[in-house]
Coordinates of C-alpha atoms and ligand atoms in Angstrom, one line a residue:
M49 CA -36.7 -23.6 117.7
H50 CA -40.2 -21.8 117.6
I51 CA -42.8 -24.1 117.4
V52 CA -46.7 -23.4 116.1
F53 CA -49.1 -26.4 118.1
A54 CA -52.6 -26.7 115.8
A55 CA -54.9 -28.9 118.1
S56 CA -58.4 -28.7 118.4
E57 CA -58.4 -29.0 122.1
C58 CA -55.8 -27.7 124.9
V59 CA -56.0 -28.1 129.0
P60 CA -57.2 -25.9 130.7
F61 CA -59.4 -24.3 128.2
A62 CA -61.3 -26.8 125.9
K63 CA -61.0 -30.6 127.7
T64 CA -63.0 -33.9 126.4
G65 CA -59.8 -36.4 126.3
G66 CA -56.4 -37.0 126.7
L67 CA -55.6 -34.4 123.8
A68 CA -56.4 -31.6 125.9
D69 CA -53.8 -33.2 128.4
V70 CA -51.4 -32.9 126.3
V71 CA -51.5 -29.7 124.3
G72 CA -51.9 -28.3 127.2
T73 CA -48.7 -29.7 128.2
L74 CA -46.3 -30.7 126.1
P75 CA -46.1 -27.2 125.4
P76 CA -44.7 -25.9 128.0
A77 CA -42.3 -28.9 128.7
L78 CA -41.0 -27.8 125.3
V79 CA -40.4 -24.4 126.7
R80 CA -38.1 -26.3 129.6
L81 CA -35.9 -27.0 127.1
G82 CA -35.0 -23.6 125.4
H83 CA -37.8 -23.8 122.7
R84 CA -40.5 -21.1 121.9
V85 CA -44.5 -22.3 121.4
T86 CA -47.4 -20.8 120.8
T87 CA -50.5 -22.5 120.3
Y88 CA -54.2 -21.5 118.4
V89 CA -57.6 -22.6 120.6
P90 CA -60.3 -21.8 118.6
Y91 CA -62.4 -19.7 120.8
Y92 CA -65.5 -22.2 121.7
R93 CA -68.6 -21.4 124.0
S94 CA -67.1 -22.5 126.7
V95 CA -63.8 -20.8 126.6
A96 CA -65.7 -17.2 126.0
R97 CA -67.1 -17.6 128.9
N98 CA -63.8 -18.5 131.2
L99 CA -62.5 -15.9 129.4
P100 CA -64.4 -12.9 128.0
D101 CA -62.1 -10.0 128.1
L102 CA -59.6 -10.9 126.2
P103 CA -57.0 -8.5 124.0
V104 CA -57.4 -8.1 120.1
V105 CA -54.6 -8.9 118.4
I106 CA -56.0 -9.0 114.8
E107 CA -59.7 -7.7 114.7
S108 CA -60.4 -9.4 111.5
L109 CA -58.9 -12.2 109.6
T110 CA -60.4 -12.5 106.5
I111 CA -60.4 -16.3 105.2
P112 CA -62.3 -17.1 102.4
F113 CA -64.3 -20.2 101.3
P114 CA -65.1 -20.6 97.4
S115 CA -68.5 -18.6 97.1
Y116 CA -68.2 -16.8 100.6
Q117 CA -65.7 -15.3 103.4
R118 CA -65.8 -15.7 107.1
Y119 CA -64.4 -14.1 110.1
V120 CA -61.7 -14.6 112.7
R121 CA -61.0 -11.7 115.5
V122 CA -57.4 -13.4 116.4
L123 CA -57.4 -13.0 120.5
D124 CA -54.6 -12.5 123.0
G125 CA -54.7 -15.7 125.9
G126 CA -51.6 -14.7 126.9
L127 CA -48.4 -16.2 128.5
Q128 CA -49.9 -19.7 130.3
E129 CA -46.5 -21.0 131.1
G130 CA -44.2 -19.9 128.5
V131 CA -46.2 -20.6 125.8
Q132 CA -48.1 -17.9 124.2
V133 CA -51.8 -18.8 123.2
Y134 CA -54.5 -17.3 120.7
F135 CA -57.4 -17.8 120.2
F136 CA -59.6 -17.9 116.6
D137 CA -63.1 -16.5 117.5
C138 CA -65.8 -16.7 114.8
P139 CA -69.1 -17.4 116.8
E140 CA -71.1 -18.8 113.6
M141 CA -68.0 -21.3 114.4
F142 CA -67.3 -22.0 117.4
D143 CA -70.1 -20.2 119.9
R144 CA -72.1 -23.8 120.5
E145 CA -72.8 -25.9 123.6
S146 CA -70.5 -28.7 122.7
L147 CA -66.4 -28.6 120.9
Y148 CA -67.6 -31.9 118.4
G149 CA -71.3 -32.2 118.7
T150 CA -74.1 -33.3 120.8
P151 CA -74.8 -37.2 122.0
S152 CA -76.4 -38.0 119.1
G153 CA -73.8 -37.2 116.6
D154 CA -70.8 -34.5 115.7
Y155 CA -72.0 -31.3 113.6
V156 CA -72.0 -32.0 110.3
D157 CA -70.6 -29.1 109.5
N158 CA -67.3 -29.7 111.4
W159 CA -65.5 -29.7 107.6
E160 CA -65.4 -26.4 107.2
R161 CA -65.4 -25.4 111.4
F162 CA -61.7 -27.7 111.5
A163 CA -60.8 -25.7 107.9
L164 CA -61.6 -22.8 109.0
Y165 CA -59.2 -23.2 112.2
S166 CA -56.8 -25.0 109.9
R167 CA -56.5 -21.7 107.6
A168 CA -56.5 -20.2 110.2
V169 CA -53.4 -20.9 112.0
I170 CA -51.5 -20.8 108.4
E171 CA -52.5 -17.5 108.2
T172 CA -52.2 -16.1 111.5
S173 CA -48.4 -17.3 111.9
K174 CA -47.7 -15.2 108.7
I175 CA -48.9 -12.0 110.3
L176 CA -47.8 -13.6 114.6
G177 CA -44.5 -15.3 113.9
I178 CA -43.9 -18.2 111.1
P179 CA -42.6 -21.2 112.7
D180 CA -39.9 -23.5 112.3
V181 CA -42.2 -26.8 112.8
F182 CA -46.0 -26.6 112.8
H183 CA -46.9 -29.3 114.6
A184 CA -50.6 -30.6 114.0
N185 CA -52.7 -32.9 116.2
D186 CA -55.5 -35.5 115.1
W187 CA -58.1 -35.2 111.9
Q188 CA -58.9 -31.9 112.8
A189 CA -55.3 -29.6 112.5
A190 CA -55.0 -32.1 109.5
L191 CA -55.3 -29.8 107.5
V192 CA -52.6 -27.2 107.9
A193 CA -50.4 -30.6 106.7
I194 CA -52.7 -30.4 103.9
Y195 CA -53.6 -26.9 103.0
L196 CA -49.8 -26.4 103.3
R197 CA -48.2 -28.4 100.6
S198 CA -51.5 -27.1 98.3
L199 CA -52.7 -23.6 98.8
Y200 CA -49.9 -22.7 100.5
F201 CA -47.5 -24.0 97.6
F202 CA -45.9 -21.7 95.8
D203 CA -45.5 -20.0 99.7
P204 CA -41.9 -18.8 99.0
V205 CA -41.6 -18.6 103.2
L206 CA -44.2 -21.8 104.1
R207 CA -42.2 -24.2 101.3
K208 CA -39.7 -24.4 103.8
V209 CA -41.7 -24.7 106.8
P210 CA -42.6 -28.9 108.0
C211 CA -45.4 -29.8 109.0
V212 CA -45.4 -32.7 112.1
L213 CA -48.4 -34.5 112.8
T214 CA -49.5 -36.1 115.6
V215 CA -52.6 -39.4 115.3
H216 CA -53.8 -39.4 119.2
N217 CA -56.8 -41.6 117.9
A218 CA -56.9 -43.0 114.7
G219 CA -60.8 -44.0 115.0
Y220 CA -61.3 -40.0 114.5
Q221 CA -60.7 -39.6 110.7
G222 CA -63.0 -36.5 109.6
W223 CA -65.1 -38.2 107.2
F224 CA -67.5 -35.8 104.3
P225 CA -69.3 -36.1 101.3
A226 CA -67.2 -36.0 98.4
D227 CA -68.3 -32.5 97.4
T228 CA -66.5 -31.5 100.8
M229 CA -62.9 -30.8 98.2
P230 CA -64.5 -27.9 96.4
R231 CA -65.7 -26.6 99.3
L232 CA -62.6 -26.6 101.4
M233 CA -60.7 -25.1 97.6
L234 CA -59.0 -28.6 96.9
P235 CA -58.6 -29.4 93.8
W236 CA -60.1 -32.6 92.2
E237 CA -56.8 -34.4 91.7
M238 CA -56.3 -34.8 95.3
F239 CA -58.9 -36.6 95.5
T240 CA -57.7 -39.6 95.0
F241 CA -57.1 -42.9 96.4
D242 CA -53.6 -42.5 97.2
K243 CA -54.2 -38.8 98.9
L244 CA -57.4 -38.0 100.4
E245 CA -59.9 -40.0 98.7
A246 CA -61.1 -42.9 100.5
F247 CA -64.5 -45.0 99.8
D248 CA -65.8 -42.0 97.6
N249 CA -65.5 -39.8 100.3
V250 CA -62.8 -37.3 101.8
N251 CA -61.4 -38.8 104.8
L252 CA -58.9 -35.6 106.9
L253 CA -56.5 -37.8 108.9
K254 CA -55.5 -39.8 105.9
G255 CA -54.9 -36.2 103.6
G256 CA -52.8 -35.3 106.7
L257 CA -50.6 -38.4 106.7
V258 CA -50.0 -38.4 103.5
Y259 CA -48.9 -34.5 103.6
A260 CA -47.5 -34.1 106.2
D261 CA -43.2 -34.5 106.7
A262 CA -43.3 -36.3 110.4
L263 CA -46.1 -38.7 111.8
T264 CA -46.0 -39.1 115.2
T265 CA -48.4 -41.1 117.4
V266 CA -48.8 -41.8 121.6
S267 CA -47.0 -44.5 122.5
K268 CA -44.5 -47.0 120.6
H269 CA -47.1 -50.0 120.7
Y270 CA -49.8 -48.0 119.2
A271 CA -47.1 -47.4 116.5
T272 CA -46.4 -51.2 115.6
E273 CA -50.6 -51.4 116.1
I274 CA -51.4 -48.9 113.9
Q275 CA -49.4 -50.9 111.1
T276 CA -52.0 -54.1 110.8
Q277 CA -55.6 -54.4 109.4
E278 CA -56.8 -55.2 113.3
F279 CA -55.8 -51.5 114.2
G280 CA -55.1 -49.6 111.4
N281 CA -59.2 -47.9 111.3
G282 CA -58.5 -48.9 107.1
L283 CA -55.0 -46.5 107.2
E284 CA -52.9 -49.3 107.9
D285 CA -51.3 -48.6 104.6
I286 CA -50.1 -45.4 104.8
F287 CA -49.5 -45.5 107.9
A288 CA -47.7 -49.2 107.3
R289 CA -46.2 -46.9 103.9
R290 CA -44.4 -44.4 106.8
S291 CA -43.2 -46.3 108.7
D292 CA -39.5 -45.2 108.2
D293 CA -40.8 -41.2 109.6
L294 CA -43.4 -42.7 112.3
Y295 CA -42.4 -41.9 115.5
G296 CA -44.6 -43.9 118.9
I297 CA -43.5 -41.5 121.6
L298 CA -44.7 -42.1 124.6
N299 CA -47.7 -39.0 127.2
G300 CA -46.6 -37.5 129.2
V301 CA -48.0 -36.5 132.7
D302 CA -48.8 -33.5 133.3
Y303 CA -47.5 -33.8 138.1
E304 CA -48.5 -30.4 138.6
E305 CA -51.8 -31.3 138.4
W306 CA -52.2 -34.8 139.0
D307 CA -50.5 -36.2 142.3
P308 CA -52.0 -36.9 145.2
S309 CA -49.4 -34.8 147.4
R310 CA -50.7 -31.1 146.2
D311 CA -53.5 -32.1 144.6
T312 CA -55.9 -29.2 144.7
H313 CA -59.0 -30.9 143.7
I314 CA -59.1 -34.0 146.8
A315 CA -59.8 -34.4 150.5
A316 CA -56.4 -35.0 152.1
H317 CA -52.6 -34.7 150.5
Y318 CA -51.0 -38.8 150.5
S319 CA -48.0 -40.6 149.0
A320 CA -46.3 -43.5 149.1
D321 CA -44.6 -42.9 152.6
D322 CA -47.2 -41.4 154.0
L323 CA -50.9 -42.9 152.9
E324 CA -53.1 -42.3 155.6
G325 CA -54.5 -39.0 153.3
K326 CA -56.1 -41.9 150.5
Q327 CA -58.5 -42.8 153.2
E328 CA -59.8 -39.5 153.6
C329 CA -60.3 -39.7 149.9
R330 CA -61.9 -42.6 149.6
R331 CA -64.4 -41.7 151.8
D332 CA -65.0 -38.0 150.6
L333 CA -65.7 -40.2 146.6
L334 CA -68.4 -42.6 148.3
H335 CA -70.0 -39.2 149.2
A336 CA -69.6 -37.4 146.5
F337 CA -71.3 -40.6 145.0
D338 CA -74.2 -40.8 148.4
L339 CA -72.6 -44.3 148.5
H340 CA -73.1 -45.0 152.4
G341 CA -71.9 -48.1 154.8
V342 CA -69.0 -49.0 152.8
K343 CA -67.2 -51.3 154.0
E344 CA -63.4 -50.4 154.9
T345 CA -62.4 -54.0 153.2
T346 CA -64.3 -53.5 150.1
A347 CA -62.6 -52.3 146.8
I348 CA -63.6 -49.7 145.3
L349 CA -63.3 -49.7 141.1
G350 CA -62.6 -46.3 139.4
V351 CA -64.4 -45.2 136.0
V352 CA -63.0 -41.7 134.3
S353 CA -63.7 -42.3 130.8
R354 CA -65.3 -40.5 127.6
F355 CA -68.0 -43.4 126.3
A356 CA -66.9 -45.1 123.6
T357 CA -67.1 -48.2 121.8
Q358 CA -63.2 -47.8 122.1
K359 CA -63.2 -47.8 126.2
G360 CA -64.3 -51.5 126.6
F361 CA -68.2 -50.7 128.0
D362 CA -69.3 -53.8 126.6
M363 CA -67.4 -56.0 128.4
L364 CA -67.9 -53.6 131.5
A365 CA -71.7 -53.9 131.3
G366 CA -71.2 -58.4 129.9
I367 CA -69.4 -58.8 133.6
L368 CA -71.2 -56.5 136.2
P369 CA -73.7 -59.0 136.8
E370 CA -71.3 -61.6 137.8
L371 CA -68.2 -59.4 138.8
V372 CA -71.1 -57.2 141.9
K373 CA -71.2 -60.5 143.6
D374 CA -68.2 -59.7 144.7
D375 CA -67.3 -57.3 147.8
V376 CA -66.8 -54.3 145.3
V377 CA -68.4 -50.8 144.6
L378 CA -68.1 -49.7 140.8
L379 CA -68.1 -45.4 140.0
C380 CA -68.0 -44.1 137.2
L381 CA -68.3 -41.1 135.4
G382 CA -68.5 -40.4 131.5
T383 CA -70.0 -38.4 129.2
G384 CA -70.2 -39.5 125.2
E385 CA -72.8 -41.6 122.7
E386 CA -76.1 -41.6 124.2
Y387 CA -75.8 -45.3 123.9
Y388 CA -73.5 -45.8 126.6
E389 CA -74.6 -42.8 128.4
R390 CA -78.2 -45.4 128.7
L391 CA -76.6 -48.8 129.3
M392 CA -74.6 -47.1 132.4
T393 CA -78.2 -45.6 133.3
E394 CA -79.5 -48.9 133.3
L395 CA -77.1 -50.8 135.4
A396 CA -76.1 -48.2 137.6
G397 CA -80.1 -48.5 138.3
R398 CA -80.1 -52.6 138.8
F399 CA -77.9 -52.6 140.8
P400 CA -77.6 -49.6 143.8
D401 CA -76.3 -50.4 146.1
K402 CA -72.8 -51.3 143.9
V403 CA -72.4 -49.2 140.4
R404 CA -73.4 -45.8 140.8
V405 CA -72.7 -44.0 137.8
Q406 CA -72.4 -40.1 136.7
I407 CA -72.7 -39.0 133.5
K408 CA -71.3 -35.3 133.3
Y409 CA -67.4 -33.6 132.6
D410 CA -66.2 -32.7 135.7
N411 CA -62.9 -32.3 136.6
T412 CA -63.1 -32.5 140.1
I413 CA -64.3 -35.9 140.6
A414 CA -62.4 -37.2 138.1
H415 CA -59.7 -36.7 140.7
K416 CA -61.7 -38.3 143.4
I417 CA -61.6 -40.7 141.8
E418 CA -58.2 -41.1 140.7
A419 CA -57.3 -40.9 144.5
G420 CA -60.3 -42.2 146.4
S421 CA -60.6 -45.7 143.7
D422 CA -58.5 -48.7 145.3
I423 CA -58.8 -50.5 141.3
F424 CA -58.3 -48.6 137.8
L425 CA -60.4 -50.2 135.1
M426 CA -59.8 -49.5 131.5
P427 CA -60.8 -52.5 129.3
S428 CA -60.2 -51.3 126.1
R429 CA -60.4 -51.9 123.2
Y430 CA -57.8 -49.6 122.0
E431 CA -55.9 -47.4 123.4
P432 CA -53.3 -44.5 121.4
S433 CA -51.3 -44.2 125.0
G434 CA -54.6 -43.3 127.6
L435 CA -53.8 -40.5 130.7
N436 CA -55.5 -42.5 132.9
Q437 CA -53.0 -45.9 133.8
M438 CA -50.6 -43.6 134.4
Y439 CA -52.9 -41.2 137.1
S440 CA -53.9 -43.6 138.8
L441 CA -50.0 -45.3 138.9
R442 CA -49.0 -41.7 141.1
Y443 CA -52.2 -41.9 142.7
G444 CA -51.5 -46.0 143.9
T445 CA -54.9 -46.8 142.4
V446 CA -53.8 -50.5 140.8
P447 CA -54.8 -50.1 137.3
V448 CA -57.1 -53.1 135.1
V449 CA -56.0 -52.5 131.6
R450 CA -56.5 -54.4 129.0
S451 CA -52.3 -54.2 126.8
T452 CA -53.0 -52.8 124.4
G453 CA -51.2 -48.8 122.8
G454 CA -49.8 -47.0 125.6
L455 CA -51.1 -49.4 127.9
E456 CA -49.2 -52.5 126.9
D457 CA -46.3 -50.6 127.1
T458 CA -47.2 -48.8 130.9
I459 CA -49.1 -51.3 132.3
T460 CA -46.7 -54.4 133.8
E461 CA -48.8 -57.7 136.1
L462 CA -47.8 -58.6 139.1
H463 CA -45.2 -61.1 138.8
E464 CA -42.9 -62.6 141.4
G465 CA -43.1 -59.1 143.7
E466 CA -42.5 -57.0 140.7
G467 CA -45.0 -54.8 138.0
N468 CA -47.7 -52.0 138.8
G469 CA -51.1 -53.2 137.6
F470 CA -53.4 -56.3 135.9
K471 CA -53.6 -57.3 132.3
F472 CA -55.3 -59.4 129.9
H473 CA -55.5 -60.0 126.8
G474 CA -57.8 -60.5 124.2
Y475 CA -61.0 -58.4 123.8
N476 CA -63.2 -60.8 125.9
Q477 CA -65.3 -59.8 129.1
W478 CA -64.4 -63.2 131.4
D479 CA -60.7 -62.8 130.3
F480 CA -61.3 -59.0 131.8
L481 CA -63.4 -60.5 134.9
D482 CA -60.5 -62.4 135.6
A483 CA -57.6 -59.6 135.6
I484 CA -60.4 -57.9 137.9
R485 CA -60.4 -61.3 140.4
R486 CA -56.8 -61.6 140.2
A487 CA -56.6 -58.0 141.8
L488 CA -58.8 -58.8 143.7
A489 CA -56.8 -61.0 145.3
T490 CA -54.2 -59.7 145.7
F491 CA -56.0 -56.2 147.7
Q492 CA -56.9 -58.8 150.6
N493 CA -53.3 -58.9 151.3
K494 CA -52.2 -55.9 152.3
P495 CA -48.6 -55.9 152.3
Q496 CA -48.7 -57.2 148.9
W497 CA -50.8 -54.4 147.9
E498 CA -49.1 -52.0 149.7
A499 CA -46.1 -52.9 148.2
M500 CA -47.9 -52.5 144.7
M501 CA -49.2 -49.1 145.2
A502 CA -45.9 -48.4 145.8
R503 CA -44.0 -49.3 142.7
G504 CA -47.0 -47.8 140.8
M505 CA -45.9 -44.4 142.5
A506 CA -42.6 -44.6 142.0
E507 CA -43.4 -45.1 138.8
D508 CA -42.4 -41.7 137.1
F509 CA -43.9 -40.8 133.1
S510 CA -43.5 -36.9 133.3
W511 CA -43.0 -35.2 130.2
E512 CA -39.0 -34.0 130.4
K513 CA -38.2 -36.9 128.3
P514 CA -40.6 -37.4 125.7
A515 CA -40.5 -33.6 124.8
A516 CA -37.2 -34.1 124.3
E517 CA -38.3 -37.0 121.6
Y518 CA -40.1 -34.5 119.7
V519 CA -37.2 -32.0 119.9
E520 CA -35.0 -35.0 118.0
V521 CA -38.3 -35.9 115.3
Y522 CA -39.1 -31.5 114.6
Q523 CA -34.9 -31.2 114.0
K524 CA -35.5 -34.2 111.6
V525 CA -38.1 -32.8 109.5
I526 CA -36.3 -29.2 109.5
E527 CA -33.3 -30.3 108.3
R528 CA -35.0 -32.8 105.5
R529 CA -36.9 -29.6 104.3
S530 CA -34.4 -27.3 104.8
W531 CA -33.1 -28.8 101.1
S532 CA -36.9 -27.9 99.3
Ligands
ADP104 P1 -59.5 -39.9 125.9 O1 -58.1 -39.0 125.2 O2 -58.8 -40.9 124.6 O3 -60.0 -39.4 126.3 P2 -56.8 -40.9 127.9 O4 -57.0 -41.6 128.9 O5 -55.9 -40.2 127.2 O6 -58.2 -40.6 127.0 O7 -57.5 -39.5 128.7 C1 -58.9 -38.9 129.2 C2 -58.7 -37.8 129.5 O8 -59.8 -36.7 129.8 C3 -58.2 -37.9 131.2 O9 -57.4 -36.7 131.8 C4 -59.5 -37.8 131.6 O10 -59.4 -37.7 133.3 C5 -60.2 -37.1 131.3 N1 -61.8 -37.8 131.3 C6 -61.8 -38.3 130.5 N2 -63.6 -38.2 130.5 C7 -63.9 -37.5 132.2 C8 -65.1 -36.9 132.4 N3 -66.9 -37.7 132.1 N4 -64.9 -36.2 133.3 C9 -63.9 -35.3 133.7 N5 -62.7 -35.9 133.4 C10 -62.7 -36.9 132.1
GLC105 C1 -56.7 -39.9 122.8 C2 -56.4 -41.1 122.8 C3 -55.9 -41.8 124.3 C4 -54.9 -40.5 124.7 C5 -55.1 -39.1 124.2 C6 -54.0 -38.5 124.3 O1 -57.6 -39.8 122.4 O2 -57.6 -42.1 123.1 O3 -55.2 -43.2 124.1 O4 -53.6 -41.1 125.6 O5 -55.9 -39.6 122.6 O6 -53.2 -38.4 123.0

């Protein structure tokens, strides 16, 4: 089967979060199962910097807008682990400092950037190979599903091609003013509450949920959560309405990239059988954060995260004055919303011997934190899947998480010699502190702690199983659409 992946991020080319990991590592797993995959990625400035001279496959693809046209050059990114990658070069849309915006807000023309992207996916596929199924991801590619059933409705070939939409995060929906409808070349008939309209605005994710042939999200627990008011972000009724077509498939992990026995970013290799290298990684991590004189018995708490409300930094900030009284240091890597960047910088300033923060995106430091920390913190408000807790397990870095979404599906609380981590339930900072303190108490008991590390390191979240689950979904929608 030929699958076209449409997404705004993909490792190793462009990444702000876990979406990129999934889009870069699920397709190779599908290839290993015998399928053909093509992935289309915007030629962002950061991509162009790393890959400046790519062969041109299509010189000038015309993408019409109501009173003007834009032009896209399609570049050949070659085969990446068997996956054919193409880039869309349109400098006025993608040659910018960031993927989506600056710390103070999103680019206002994101509707146009991702409409151009989505139409280019469809148009390029018509030239380079119509797939058996499109797999669109998040609001940025939701227009693939929407356009297929509107602008392209009468296309005799495309009408037989289904589109699966994966929701990696229902908190990001692509909201734009109502007058975006004609700019997107969509008819006003689609601007109704049961389609793209929400509170008098255009909601692209909502449109995708309505028009995609099947929906998936990235854990079983999140698939049920988003059907409730608390987690649905206003889309709970659509998720519930489409529950027969909604599948929860937990993200996989690329252990080629995230495994301490072969990780190329860390100071020393180690495994469950030989943990010695972890001490070296710990020293190297402290050095990377310029912290000296930390005792071996002090627990290192690590955080790697986008700075967004979703991730629970308000709770972390709330408990820090209390937490620093314990024998811990906190090392935090992240970027994102200005508010959290300031908050974390201030806290690091208040507790310089205990808290260090690096405000940047840095893959090497992310790996060093996974390897060199003892405990990894993820107090998320909600977490569709979460990858860092699964990475942490493999690095013997015990996760403390809030039991939501994929965190609930992957982490089990220590109980009678079983369990791989520590969990708390309500969104309550004292429950969070309590969970950290349970972890710290166990950390003092070396044999118990090492047994726990070993259980985590033995967990296997590789892509094989989830990739096969995606294939089942593809087969279902292909069969269904063949009747249309
Ligand atoms: P989300 O997609 O919501 O950000 P995930 O846990 O699924 O959360 O994935 C986050 C991914 O992004 C991980 O691979 C993590 O290592 C990476 N990441 C997040 N922030 C940074 C950062 N500042 N520097 C490097 N990597 C980061
Ligand atoms: C999102 C979610 C995260 C998930 C990632 C990849 O950004 O916040 O939980 O792991 O997408 O699916």
